[in-house]
PDB file of C-alpha atoms in Angstrom:
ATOM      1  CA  UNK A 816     104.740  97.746 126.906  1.00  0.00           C
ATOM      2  CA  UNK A 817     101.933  97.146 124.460  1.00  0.00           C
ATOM      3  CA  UNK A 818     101.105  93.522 124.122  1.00  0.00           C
ATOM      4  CA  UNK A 819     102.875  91.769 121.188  1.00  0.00           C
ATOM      5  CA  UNK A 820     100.897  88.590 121.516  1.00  0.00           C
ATOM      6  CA  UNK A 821      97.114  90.633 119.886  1.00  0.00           C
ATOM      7  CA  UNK A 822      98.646  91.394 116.508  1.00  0.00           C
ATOM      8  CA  UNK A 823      96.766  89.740 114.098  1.00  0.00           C
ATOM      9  CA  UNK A 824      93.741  90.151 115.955  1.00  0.00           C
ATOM     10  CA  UNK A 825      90.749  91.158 113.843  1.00  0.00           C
ATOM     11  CA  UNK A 826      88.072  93.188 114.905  1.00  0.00           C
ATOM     12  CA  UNK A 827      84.532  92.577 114.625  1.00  0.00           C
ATOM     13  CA  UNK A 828      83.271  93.936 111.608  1.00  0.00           C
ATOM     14  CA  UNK A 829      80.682  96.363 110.937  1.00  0.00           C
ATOM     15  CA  UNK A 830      78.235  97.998 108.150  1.00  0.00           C
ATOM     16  CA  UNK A 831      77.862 101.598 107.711  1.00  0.00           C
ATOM     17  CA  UNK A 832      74.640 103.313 106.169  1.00  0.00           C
ATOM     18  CA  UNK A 833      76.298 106.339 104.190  1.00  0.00           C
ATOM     19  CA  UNK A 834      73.886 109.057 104.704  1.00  0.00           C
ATOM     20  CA  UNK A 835      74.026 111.897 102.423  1.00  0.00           C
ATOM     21  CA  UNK A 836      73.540 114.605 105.096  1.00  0.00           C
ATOM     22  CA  UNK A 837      76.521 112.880 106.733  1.00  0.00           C
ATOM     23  CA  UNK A 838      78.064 113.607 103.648  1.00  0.00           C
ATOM     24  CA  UNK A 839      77.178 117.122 103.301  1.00  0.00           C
ATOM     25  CA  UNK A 840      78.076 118.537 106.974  1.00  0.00           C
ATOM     26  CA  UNK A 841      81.692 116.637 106.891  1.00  0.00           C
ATOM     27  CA  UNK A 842      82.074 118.228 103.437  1.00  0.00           C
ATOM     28  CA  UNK A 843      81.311 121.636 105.591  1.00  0.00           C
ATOM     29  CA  UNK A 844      83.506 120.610 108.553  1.00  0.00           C
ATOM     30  CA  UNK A 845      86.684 120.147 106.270  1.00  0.00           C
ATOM     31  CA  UNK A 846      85.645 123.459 104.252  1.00  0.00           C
ATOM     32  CA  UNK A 847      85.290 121.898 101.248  1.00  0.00           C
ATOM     33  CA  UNK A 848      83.465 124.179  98.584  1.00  0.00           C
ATOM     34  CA  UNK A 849      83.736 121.895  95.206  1.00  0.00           C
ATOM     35  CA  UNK A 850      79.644 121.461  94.659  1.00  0.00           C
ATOM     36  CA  UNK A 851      80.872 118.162  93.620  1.00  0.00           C
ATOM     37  CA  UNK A 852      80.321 116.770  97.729  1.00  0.00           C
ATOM     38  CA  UNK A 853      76.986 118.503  98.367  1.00  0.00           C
ATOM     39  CA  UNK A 854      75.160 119.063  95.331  1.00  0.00           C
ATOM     40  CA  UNK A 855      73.670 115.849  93.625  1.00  0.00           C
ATOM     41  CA  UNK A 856      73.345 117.093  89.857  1.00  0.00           C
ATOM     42  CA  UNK A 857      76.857 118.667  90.286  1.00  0.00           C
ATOM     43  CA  UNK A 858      78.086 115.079  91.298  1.00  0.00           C
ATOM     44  CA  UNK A 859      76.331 113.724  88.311  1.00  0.00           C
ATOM     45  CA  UNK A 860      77.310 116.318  85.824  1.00  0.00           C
ATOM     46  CA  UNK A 861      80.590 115.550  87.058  1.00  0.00           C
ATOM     47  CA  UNK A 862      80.453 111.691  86.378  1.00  0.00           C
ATOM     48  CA  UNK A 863      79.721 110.459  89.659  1.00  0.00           C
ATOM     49  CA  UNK A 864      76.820 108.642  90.043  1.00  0.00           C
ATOM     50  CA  UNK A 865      76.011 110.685  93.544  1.00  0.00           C
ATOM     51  CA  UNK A 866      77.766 112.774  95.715  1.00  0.00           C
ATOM     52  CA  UNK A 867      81.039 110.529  96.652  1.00  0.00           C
ATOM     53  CA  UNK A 868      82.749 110.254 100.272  1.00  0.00           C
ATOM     54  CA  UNK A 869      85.825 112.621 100.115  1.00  0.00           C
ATOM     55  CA  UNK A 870      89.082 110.722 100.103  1.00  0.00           C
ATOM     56  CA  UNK A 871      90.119 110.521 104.250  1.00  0.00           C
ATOM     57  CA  UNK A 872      86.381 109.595 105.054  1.00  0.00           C
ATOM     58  CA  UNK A 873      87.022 106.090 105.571  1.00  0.00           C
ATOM     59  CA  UNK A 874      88.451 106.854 108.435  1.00  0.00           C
ATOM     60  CA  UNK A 875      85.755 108.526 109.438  1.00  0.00           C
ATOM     61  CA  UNK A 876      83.797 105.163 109.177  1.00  0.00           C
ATOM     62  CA  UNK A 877      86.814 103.357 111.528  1.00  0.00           C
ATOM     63  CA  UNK A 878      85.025 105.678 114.736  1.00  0.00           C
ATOM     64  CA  UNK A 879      81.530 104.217 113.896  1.00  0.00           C
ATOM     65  CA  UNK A 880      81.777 100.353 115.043  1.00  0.00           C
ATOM     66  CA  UNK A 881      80.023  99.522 118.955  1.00  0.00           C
ATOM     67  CA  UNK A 882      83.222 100.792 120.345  1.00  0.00           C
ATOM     68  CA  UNK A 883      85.132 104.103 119.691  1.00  0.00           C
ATOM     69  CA  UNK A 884      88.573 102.653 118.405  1.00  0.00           C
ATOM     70  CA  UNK A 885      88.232  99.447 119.420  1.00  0.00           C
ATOM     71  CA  UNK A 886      92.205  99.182 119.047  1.00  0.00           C
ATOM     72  CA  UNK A 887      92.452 101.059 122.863  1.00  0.00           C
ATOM     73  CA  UNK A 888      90.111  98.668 124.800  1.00  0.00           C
ATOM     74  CA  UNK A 889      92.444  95.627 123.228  1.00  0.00           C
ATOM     75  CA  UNK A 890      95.537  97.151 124.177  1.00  0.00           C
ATOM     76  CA  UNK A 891      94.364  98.706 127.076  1.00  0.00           C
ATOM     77  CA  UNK A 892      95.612 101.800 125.719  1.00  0.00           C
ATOM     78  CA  UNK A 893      94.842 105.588 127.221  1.00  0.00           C
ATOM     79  CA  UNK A 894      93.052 107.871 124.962  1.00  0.00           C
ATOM     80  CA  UNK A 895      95.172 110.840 126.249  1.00  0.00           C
ATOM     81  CA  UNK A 896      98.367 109.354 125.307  1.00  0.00           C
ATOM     82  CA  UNK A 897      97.729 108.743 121.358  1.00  0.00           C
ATOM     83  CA  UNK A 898      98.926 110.769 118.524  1.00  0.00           C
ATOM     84  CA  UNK A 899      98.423 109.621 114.837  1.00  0.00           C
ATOM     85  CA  UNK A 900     101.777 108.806 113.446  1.00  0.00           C
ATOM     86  CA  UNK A 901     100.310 108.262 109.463  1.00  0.00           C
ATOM     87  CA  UNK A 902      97.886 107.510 107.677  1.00  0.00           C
ATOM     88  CA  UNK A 903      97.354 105.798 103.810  1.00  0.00           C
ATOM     89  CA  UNK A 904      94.575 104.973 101.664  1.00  0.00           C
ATOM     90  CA  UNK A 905      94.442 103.108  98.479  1.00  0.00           C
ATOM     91  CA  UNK A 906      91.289 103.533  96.469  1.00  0.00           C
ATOM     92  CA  UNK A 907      89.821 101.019  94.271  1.00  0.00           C
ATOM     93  CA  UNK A 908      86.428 102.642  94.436  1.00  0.00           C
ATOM     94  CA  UNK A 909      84.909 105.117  95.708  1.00  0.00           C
ATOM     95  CA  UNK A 910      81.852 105.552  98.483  1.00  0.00           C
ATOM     96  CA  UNK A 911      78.540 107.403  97.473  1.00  0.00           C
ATOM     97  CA  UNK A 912      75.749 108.451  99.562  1.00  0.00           C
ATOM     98  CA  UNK A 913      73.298 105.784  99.820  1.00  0.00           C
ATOM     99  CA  UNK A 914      75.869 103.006 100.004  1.00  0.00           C
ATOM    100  CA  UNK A 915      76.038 100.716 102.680  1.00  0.00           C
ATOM    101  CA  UNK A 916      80.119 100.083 103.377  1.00  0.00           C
ATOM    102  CA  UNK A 917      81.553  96.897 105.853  1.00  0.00           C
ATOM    103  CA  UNK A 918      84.613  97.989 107.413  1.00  0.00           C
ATOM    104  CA  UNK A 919      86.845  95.452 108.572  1.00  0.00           C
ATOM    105  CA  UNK A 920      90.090  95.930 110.478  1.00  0.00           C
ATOM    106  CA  UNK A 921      93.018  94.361 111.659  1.00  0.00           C
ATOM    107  CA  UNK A 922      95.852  94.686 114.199  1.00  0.00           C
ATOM    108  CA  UNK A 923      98.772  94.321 111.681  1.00  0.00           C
ATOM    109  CA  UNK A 924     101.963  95.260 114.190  1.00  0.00           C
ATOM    110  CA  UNK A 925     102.829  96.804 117.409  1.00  0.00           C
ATOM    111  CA  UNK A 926     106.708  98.088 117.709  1.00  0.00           C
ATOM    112  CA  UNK A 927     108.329 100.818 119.640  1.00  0.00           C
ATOM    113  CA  UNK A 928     111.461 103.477 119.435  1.00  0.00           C
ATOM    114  CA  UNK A 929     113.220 105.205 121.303  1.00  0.00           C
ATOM    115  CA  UNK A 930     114.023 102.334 123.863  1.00  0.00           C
ATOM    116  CA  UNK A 931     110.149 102.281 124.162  1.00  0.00           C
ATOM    117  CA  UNK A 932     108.964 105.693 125.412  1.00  0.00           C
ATOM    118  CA  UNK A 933     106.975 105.695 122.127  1.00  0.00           C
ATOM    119  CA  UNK A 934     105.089 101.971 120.645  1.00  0.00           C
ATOM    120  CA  UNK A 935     103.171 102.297 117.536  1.00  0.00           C
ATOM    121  CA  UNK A 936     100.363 100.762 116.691  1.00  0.00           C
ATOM    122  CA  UNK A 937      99.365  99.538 112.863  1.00  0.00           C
ATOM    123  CA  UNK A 938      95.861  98.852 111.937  1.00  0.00           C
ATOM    124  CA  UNK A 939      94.788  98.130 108.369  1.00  0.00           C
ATOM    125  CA  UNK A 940      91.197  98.315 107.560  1.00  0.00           C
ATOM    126  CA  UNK A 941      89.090  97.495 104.280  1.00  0.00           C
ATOM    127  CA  UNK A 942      86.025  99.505 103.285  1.00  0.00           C
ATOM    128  CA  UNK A 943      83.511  97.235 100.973  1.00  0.00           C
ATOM    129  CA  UNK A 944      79.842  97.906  99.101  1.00  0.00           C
ATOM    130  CA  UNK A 945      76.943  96.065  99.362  1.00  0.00           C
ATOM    131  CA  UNK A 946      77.754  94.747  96.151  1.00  0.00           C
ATOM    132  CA  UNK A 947      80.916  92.758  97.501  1.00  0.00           C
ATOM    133  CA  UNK A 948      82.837  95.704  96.007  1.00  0.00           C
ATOM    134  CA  UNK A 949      86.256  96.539  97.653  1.00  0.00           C
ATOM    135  CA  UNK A 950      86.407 100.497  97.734  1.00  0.00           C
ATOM    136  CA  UNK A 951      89.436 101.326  99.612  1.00  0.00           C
ATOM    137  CA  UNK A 952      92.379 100.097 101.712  1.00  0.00           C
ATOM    138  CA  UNK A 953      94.117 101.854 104.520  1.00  0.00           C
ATOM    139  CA  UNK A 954      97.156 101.884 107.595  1.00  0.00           C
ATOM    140  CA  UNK A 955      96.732 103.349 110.365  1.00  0.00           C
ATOM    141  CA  UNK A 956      99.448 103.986 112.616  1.00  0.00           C
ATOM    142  CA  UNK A 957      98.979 105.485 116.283  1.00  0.00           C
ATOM    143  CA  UNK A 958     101.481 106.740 118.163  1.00  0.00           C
ATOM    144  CA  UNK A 959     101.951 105.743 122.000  1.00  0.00           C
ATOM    145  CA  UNK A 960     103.563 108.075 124.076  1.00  0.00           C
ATOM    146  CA  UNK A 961     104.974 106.162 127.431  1.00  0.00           C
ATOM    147  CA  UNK A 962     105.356 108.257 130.625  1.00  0.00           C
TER     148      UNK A 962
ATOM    149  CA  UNK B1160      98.646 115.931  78.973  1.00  0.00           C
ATOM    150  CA  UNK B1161     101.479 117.705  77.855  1.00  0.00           C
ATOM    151  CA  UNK B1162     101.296 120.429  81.036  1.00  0.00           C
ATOM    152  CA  UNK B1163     101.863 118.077  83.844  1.00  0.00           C
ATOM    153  CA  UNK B1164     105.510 116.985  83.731  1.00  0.00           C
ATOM    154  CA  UNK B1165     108.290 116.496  86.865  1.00  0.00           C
ATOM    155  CA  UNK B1166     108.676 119.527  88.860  1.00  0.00           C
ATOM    156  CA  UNK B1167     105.593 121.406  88.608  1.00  0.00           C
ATOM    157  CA  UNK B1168     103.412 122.325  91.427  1.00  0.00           C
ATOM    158  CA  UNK B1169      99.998 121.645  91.489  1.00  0.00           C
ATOM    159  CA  UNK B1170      97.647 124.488  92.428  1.00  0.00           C
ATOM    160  CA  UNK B1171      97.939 124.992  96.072  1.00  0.00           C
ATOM    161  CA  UNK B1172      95.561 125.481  98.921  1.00  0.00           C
ATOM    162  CA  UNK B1173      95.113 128.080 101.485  1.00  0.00           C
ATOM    163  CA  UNK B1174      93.233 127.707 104.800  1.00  0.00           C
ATOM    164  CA  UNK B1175      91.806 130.002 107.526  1.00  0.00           C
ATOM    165  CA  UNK B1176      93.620 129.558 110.418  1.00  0.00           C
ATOM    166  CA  UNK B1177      92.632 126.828 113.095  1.00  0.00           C
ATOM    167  CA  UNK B1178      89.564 128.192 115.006  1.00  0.00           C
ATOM    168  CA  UNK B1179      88.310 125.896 118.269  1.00  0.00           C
ATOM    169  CA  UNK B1180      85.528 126.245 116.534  1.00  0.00           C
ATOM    170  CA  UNK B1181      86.705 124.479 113.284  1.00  0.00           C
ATOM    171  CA  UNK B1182      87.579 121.609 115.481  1.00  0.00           C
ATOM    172  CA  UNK B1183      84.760 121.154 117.389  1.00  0.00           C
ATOM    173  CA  UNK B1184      82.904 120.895 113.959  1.00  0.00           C
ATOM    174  CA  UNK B1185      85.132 118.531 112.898  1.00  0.00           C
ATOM    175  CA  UNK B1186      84.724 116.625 115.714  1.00  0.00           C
ATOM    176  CA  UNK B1187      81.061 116.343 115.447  1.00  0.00           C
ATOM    177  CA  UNK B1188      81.303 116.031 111.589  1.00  0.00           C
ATOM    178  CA  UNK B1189      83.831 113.450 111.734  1.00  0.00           C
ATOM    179  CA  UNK B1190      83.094 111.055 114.850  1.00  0.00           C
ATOM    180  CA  UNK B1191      86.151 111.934 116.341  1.00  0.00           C
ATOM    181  CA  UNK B1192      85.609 112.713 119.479  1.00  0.00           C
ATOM    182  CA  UNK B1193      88.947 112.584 121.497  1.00  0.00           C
ATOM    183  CA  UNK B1194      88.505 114.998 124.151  1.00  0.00           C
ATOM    184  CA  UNK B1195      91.762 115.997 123.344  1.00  0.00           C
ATOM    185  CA  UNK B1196      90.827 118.236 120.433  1.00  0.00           C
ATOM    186  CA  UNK B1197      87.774 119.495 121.871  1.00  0.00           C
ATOM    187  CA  UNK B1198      88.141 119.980 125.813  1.00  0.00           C
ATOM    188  CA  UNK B1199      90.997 122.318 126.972  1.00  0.00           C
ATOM    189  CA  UNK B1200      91.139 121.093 130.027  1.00  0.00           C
ATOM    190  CA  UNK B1201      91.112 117.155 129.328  1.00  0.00           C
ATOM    191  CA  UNK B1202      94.263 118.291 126.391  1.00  0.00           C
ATOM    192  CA  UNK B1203      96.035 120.822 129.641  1.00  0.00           C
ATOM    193  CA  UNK B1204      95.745 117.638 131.957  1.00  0.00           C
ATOM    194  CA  UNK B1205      97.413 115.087 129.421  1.00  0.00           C
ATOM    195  CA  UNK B1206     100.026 117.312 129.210  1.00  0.00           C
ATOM    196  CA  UNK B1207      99.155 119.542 126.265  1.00  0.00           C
ATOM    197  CA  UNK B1208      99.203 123.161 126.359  1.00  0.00           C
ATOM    198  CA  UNK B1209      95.775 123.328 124.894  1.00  0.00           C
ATOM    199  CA  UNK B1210      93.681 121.201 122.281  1.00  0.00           C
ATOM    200  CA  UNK B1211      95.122 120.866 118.960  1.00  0.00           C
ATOM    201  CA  UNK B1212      93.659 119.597 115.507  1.00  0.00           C
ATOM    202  CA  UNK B1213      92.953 116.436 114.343  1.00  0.00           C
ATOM    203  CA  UNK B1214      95.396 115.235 111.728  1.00  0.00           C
ATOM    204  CA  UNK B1215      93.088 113.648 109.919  1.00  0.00           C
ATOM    205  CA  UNK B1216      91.348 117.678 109.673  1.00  0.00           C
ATOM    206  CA  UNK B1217      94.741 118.532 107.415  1.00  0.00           C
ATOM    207  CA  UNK B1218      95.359 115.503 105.819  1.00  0.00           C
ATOM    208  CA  UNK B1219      91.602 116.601 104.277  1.00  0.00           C
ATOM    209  CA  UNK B1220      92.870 119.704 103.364  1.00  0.00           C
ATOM    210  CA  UNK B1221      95.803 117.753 101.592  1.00  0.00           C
ATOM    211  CA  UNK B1222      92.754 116.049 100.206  1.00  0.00           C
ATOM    212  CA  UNK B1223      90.850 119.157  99.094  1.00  0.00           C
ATOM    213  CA  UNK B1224      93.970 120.210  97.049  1.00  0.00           C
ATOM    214  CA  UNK B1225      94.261 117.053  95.067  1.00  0.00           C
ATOM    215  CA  UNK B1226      90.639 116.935  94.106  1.00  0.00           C
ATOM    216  CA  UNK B1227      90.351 120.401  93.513  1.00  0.00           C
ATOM    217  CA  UNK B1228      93.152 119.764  90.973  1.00  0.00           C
ATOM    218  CA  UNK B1229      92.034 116.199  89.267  1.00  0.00           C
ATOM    219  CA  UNK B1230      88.709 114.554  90.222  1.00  0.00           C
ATOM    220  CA  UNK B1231      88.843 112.293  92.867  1.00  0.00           C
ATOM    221  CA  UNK B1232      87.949 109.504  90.865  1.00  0.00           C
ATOM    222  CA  UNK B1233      91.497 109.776  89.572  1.00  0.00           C
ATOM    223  CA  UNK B1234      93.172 109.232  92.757  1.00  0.00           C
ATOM    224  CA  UNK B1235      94.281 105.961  93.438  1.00  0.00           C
ATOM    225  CA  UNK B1236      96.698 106.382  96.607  1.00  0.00           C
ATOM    226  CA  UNK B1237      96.957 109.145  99.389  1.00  0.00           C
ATOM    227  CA  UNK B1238      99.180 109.075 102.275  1.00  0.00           C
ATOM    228  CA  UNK B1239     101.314 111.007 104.371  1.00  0.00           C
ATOM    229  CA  UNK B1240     102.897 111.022 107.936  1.00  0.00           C
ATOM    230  CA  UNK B1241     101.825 113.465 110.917  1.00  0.00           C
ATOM    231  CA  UNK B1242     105.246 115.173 111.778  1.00  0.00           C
ATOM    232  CA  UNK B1243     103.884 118.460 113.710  1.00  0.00           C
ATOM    233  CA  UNK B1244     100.887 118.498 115.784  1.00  0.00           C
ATOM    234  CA  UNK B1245      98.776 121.665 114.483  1.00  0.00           C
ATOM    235  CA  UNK B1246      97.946 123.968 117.121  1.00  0.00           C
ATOM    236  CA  UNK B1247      95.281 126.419 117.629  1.00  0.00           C
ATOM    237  CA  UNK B1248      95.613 129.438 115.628  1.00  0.00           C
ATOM    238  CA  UNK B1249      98.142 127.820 113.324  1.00  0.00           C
ATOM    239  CA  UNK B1250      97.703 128.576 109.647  1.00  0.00           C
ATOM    240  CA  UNK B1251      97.964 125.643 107.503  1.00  0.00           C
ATOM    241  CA  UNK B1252      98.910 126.151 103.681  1.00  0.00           C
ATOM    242  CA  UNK B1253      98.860 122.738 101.575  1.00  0.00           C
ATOM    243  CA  UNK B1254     100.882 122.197  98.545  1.00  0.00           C
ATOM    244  CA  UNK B1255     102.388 119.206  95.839  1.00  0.00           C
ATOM    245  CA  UNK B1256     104.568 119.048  93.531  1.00  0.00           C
ATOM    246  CA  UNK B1257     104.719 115.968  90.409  1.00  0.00           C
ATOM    247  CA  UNK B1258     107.844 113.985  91.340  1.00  0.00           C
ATOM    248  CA  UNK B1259     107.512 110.814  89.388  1.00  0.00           C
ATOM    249  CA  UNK B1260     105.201 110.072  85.947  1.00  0.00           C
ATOM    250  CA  UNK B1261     105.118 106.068  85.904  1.00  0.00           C
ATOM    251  CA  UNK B1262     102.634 103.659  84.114  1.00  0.00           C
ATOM    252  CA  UNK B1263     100.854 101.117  86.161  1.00  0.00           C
ATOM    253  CA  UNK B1264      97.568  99.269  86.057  1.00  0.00           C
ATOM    254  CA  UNK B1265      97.667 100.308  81.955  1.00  0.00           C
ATOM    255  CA  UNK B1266      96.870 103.943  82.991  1.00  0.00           C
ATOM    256  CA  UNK B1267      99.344 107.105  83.582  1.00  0.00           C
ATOM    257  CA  UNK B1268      99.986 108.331  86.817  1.00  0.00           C
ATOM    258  CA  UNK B1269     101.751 110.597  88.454  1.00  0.00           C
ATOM    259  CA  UNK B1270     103.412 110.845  91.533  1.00  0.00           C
ATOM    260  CA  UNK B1271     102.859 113.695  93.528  1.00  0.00           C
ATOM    261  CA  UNK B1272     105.042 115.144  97.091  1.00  0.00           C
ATOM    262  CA  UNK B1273     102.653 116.880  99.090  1.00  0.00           C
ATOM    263  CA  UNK B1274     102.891 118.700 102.318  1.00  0.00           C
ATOM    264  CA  UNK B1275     101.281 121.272 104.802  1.00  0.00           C
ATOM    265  CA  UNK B1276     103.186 123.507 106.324  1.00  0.00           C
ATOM    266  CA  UNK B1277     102.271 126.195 109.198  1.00  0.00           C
ATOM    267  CA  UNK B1278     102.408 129.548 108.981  1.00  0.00           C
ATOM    268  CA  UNK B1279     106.200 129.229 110.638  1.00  0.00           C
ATOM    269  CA  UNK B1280     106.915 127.050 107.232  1.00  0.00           C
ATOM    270  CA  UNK B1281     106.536 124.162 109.386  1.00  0.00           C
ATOM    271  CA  UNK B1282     105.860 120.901 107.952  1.00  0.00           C
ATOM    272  CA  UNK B1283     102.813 119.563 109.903  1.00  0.00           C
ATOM    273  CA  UNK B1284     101.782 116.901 107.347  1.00  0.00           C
ATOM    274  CA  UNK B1285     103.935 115.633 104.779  1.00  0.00           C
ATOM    275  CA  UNK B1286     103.379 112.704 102.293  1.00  0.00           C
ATOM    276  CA  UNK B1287     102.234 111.728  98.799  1.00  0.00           C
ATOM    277  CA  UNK B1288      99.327 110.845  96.091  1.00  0.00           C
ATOM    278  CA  UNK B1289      99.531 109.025  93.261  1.00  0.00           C
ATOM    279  CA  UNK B1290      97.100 110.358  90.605  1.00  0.00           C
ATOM    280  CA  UNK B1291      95.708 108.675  87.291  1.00  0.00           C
ATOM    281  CA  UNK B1292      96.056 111.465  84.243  1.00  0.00           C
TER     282      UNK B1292
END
C-alpha cells in the first residue's frame, strides 16, 4: 500500500518559460488546425493578446519540474503500473507564449478500491504568471494498479 | 444566444485513427515520456498488449472540440474521467451535448456532457465543460 502518511506533501515548485515554438509543435502534436495556436496576428485578431496555451497544457507543464512526476519518487511508485484515472482544470486565465508560469503542486489524497488492487493518487496543482496572476487550477488523479 | 439551449449538440469532432506515430509526437510535444506509450516492448513487459495513447492526447481532442465551438477564453472548467484506455489503431470521435444553462460569476454558462468514444462506440473519455456564452 501507498503511504497515507505523504498527503499533504507539497512539491517543490517550479517556473516555466512558455516558448512559443513549444506552443506551436504541441498545437501540431494534438492536430489542432484553428490558426488561433500558431499564428500570432490570428491570435490577436482573435482577442488574444498572443497565441494562448491550449486548455490540457498545464499538464503539460506538471512533466517539466527537476524530476519527471515527482509524485512516483515520493511514493515510490512504478512507472509501468500507472494509468490516469481523471483529470480537471479550472481556468481563471489563460497562458500565452512568452509567459513565465510557477507551477505548484500538492499531494491532496491517496485511497484505494477494490480491497486495494487499485490506490489512487490525487494531486492538485496551480499554474501562476509572472504577474502573481493565478491562470488555472487542476486534479490529477493516477491510477495504481497492484499486482 | 437564442441557438444554444438544453439538448443540443455542439459541433463534433472527428480524428484520424491512432497512428504510433501520433503518439510518439505527442510524446515529444508533450513531455510525456512514459515508455509505455512509446516503447512496445517496455508496454508488452508491463503487461500491455502494446503501447496505447496518452489520455491526456484525447482529452485534447475533447479540448479541440470545445474551442473550435466557443473561444477558449470562454471556458472556465474542463474535466472528464479516463474510462477506456485508447489503443493503437482506435478511432476516436469526440462529441457534447448542453445539459445545464446556469448563471454564475454574473456571466451565462452552460454546461456541457462531453465524451469520446472509439470506433466500437466505446466511451474512452467521458466528462464535462462548463462554457461562458
Amino acid at each position: 500500500m501507498l503511504d497515507r502518511s505523504k498527503i499533504g506533501h507539497e512539491f517543490d515548485s517550479f517556473s516555466i518559460d512558455i516558448e512559443q515554438g513549444r506552443l506551436k509543435f504541441f498545437a501540431k502534436a494534438i492536430g489542432e488546425t484553428n490558426p488561433v495556436y500558431s499564428d500570432e496576428l490570428a491570435a490577436r485578431d482573435a482577442g488574444y493578446k498572443t497565441i494562448p496555451a491550449p486548455p490540457t497544457f498545464p499538464m503539460v507543464l506538471d512533466m517539466e519540474g527537476p524530476d519527471f512526476l515527482p509524485v512516483l519518487k515520493l511514493l515510490g511508485m512504478d512507472i509501468s503500473r500507472i494509468l490516469h484515472g481523471s483529470q480537471e482544470f479550472e481556468y481563471t486565465g489563460t497562458i500565452y507564449a512568452g509567459d513565465t508560469i510557477t507551477v505548484t503542486s500538492k499531494l491532496k489524497d491517496v485511497f484505494d478500491k477494490k480491497g486495494g488492487a487499485l490506490e489512487f493518487v490525487v494531486m492538485e496543482n496551480s499554474y501562476t504568471n509572472k504577474n502573481g496572476e493565478l491562470v488555472a487550477v487542476a486534479a490529477n488523479t493516477l491510477v495504481y494498479r497492484n499486482p | 444566444m437564442s441557438d444554444i439551449t438544453v439538448g443540443i449538440e455542439i459541433p463534433s469532432l472527428n480524428l484520424p485513427s491512432i497512428s504510433r506515430s501520433t503518439l510518439a509526437l505527442y510524446a515529444g510535444a508533450s513531455g510525456d515520456h512514459n515508455p509505455i506509450h512509446i516503447d512496445s516492448d517496455f508496454a508488452k513487459k508491463a503487461g500491455m498488449p502494446d503501447v496505447f495513447a496518452h489520455g491526456m492526447l484525447s482529452m485534447a481532442y475533447l479540448g479541440r472540440m470545445l474551442t473550435d465551438w466557443k473561444p477558449q477564453s470562454q471556458l472556465r472548467k474542463f474535466s472528464n474521467r479516463f474510462a477506456t484506455i485508447t489503443q493503437l489503431q482506435d478511432v476516436i470521435t469526440c462529441s457534447g451535448k448542453i445539459v445545464e444553462l446556469f448563471e454564475e460569476g454574473g456571466e451565462q454558462r452552460a454546461r456541457v456532457e462531453i465524451v469520446a468514444v472509439n470506433q466500437d462506440n466505446i466511451c474512452t473519455l467521458i466528462g464535462e465543460a462548463v462554457v461562458a456564452l
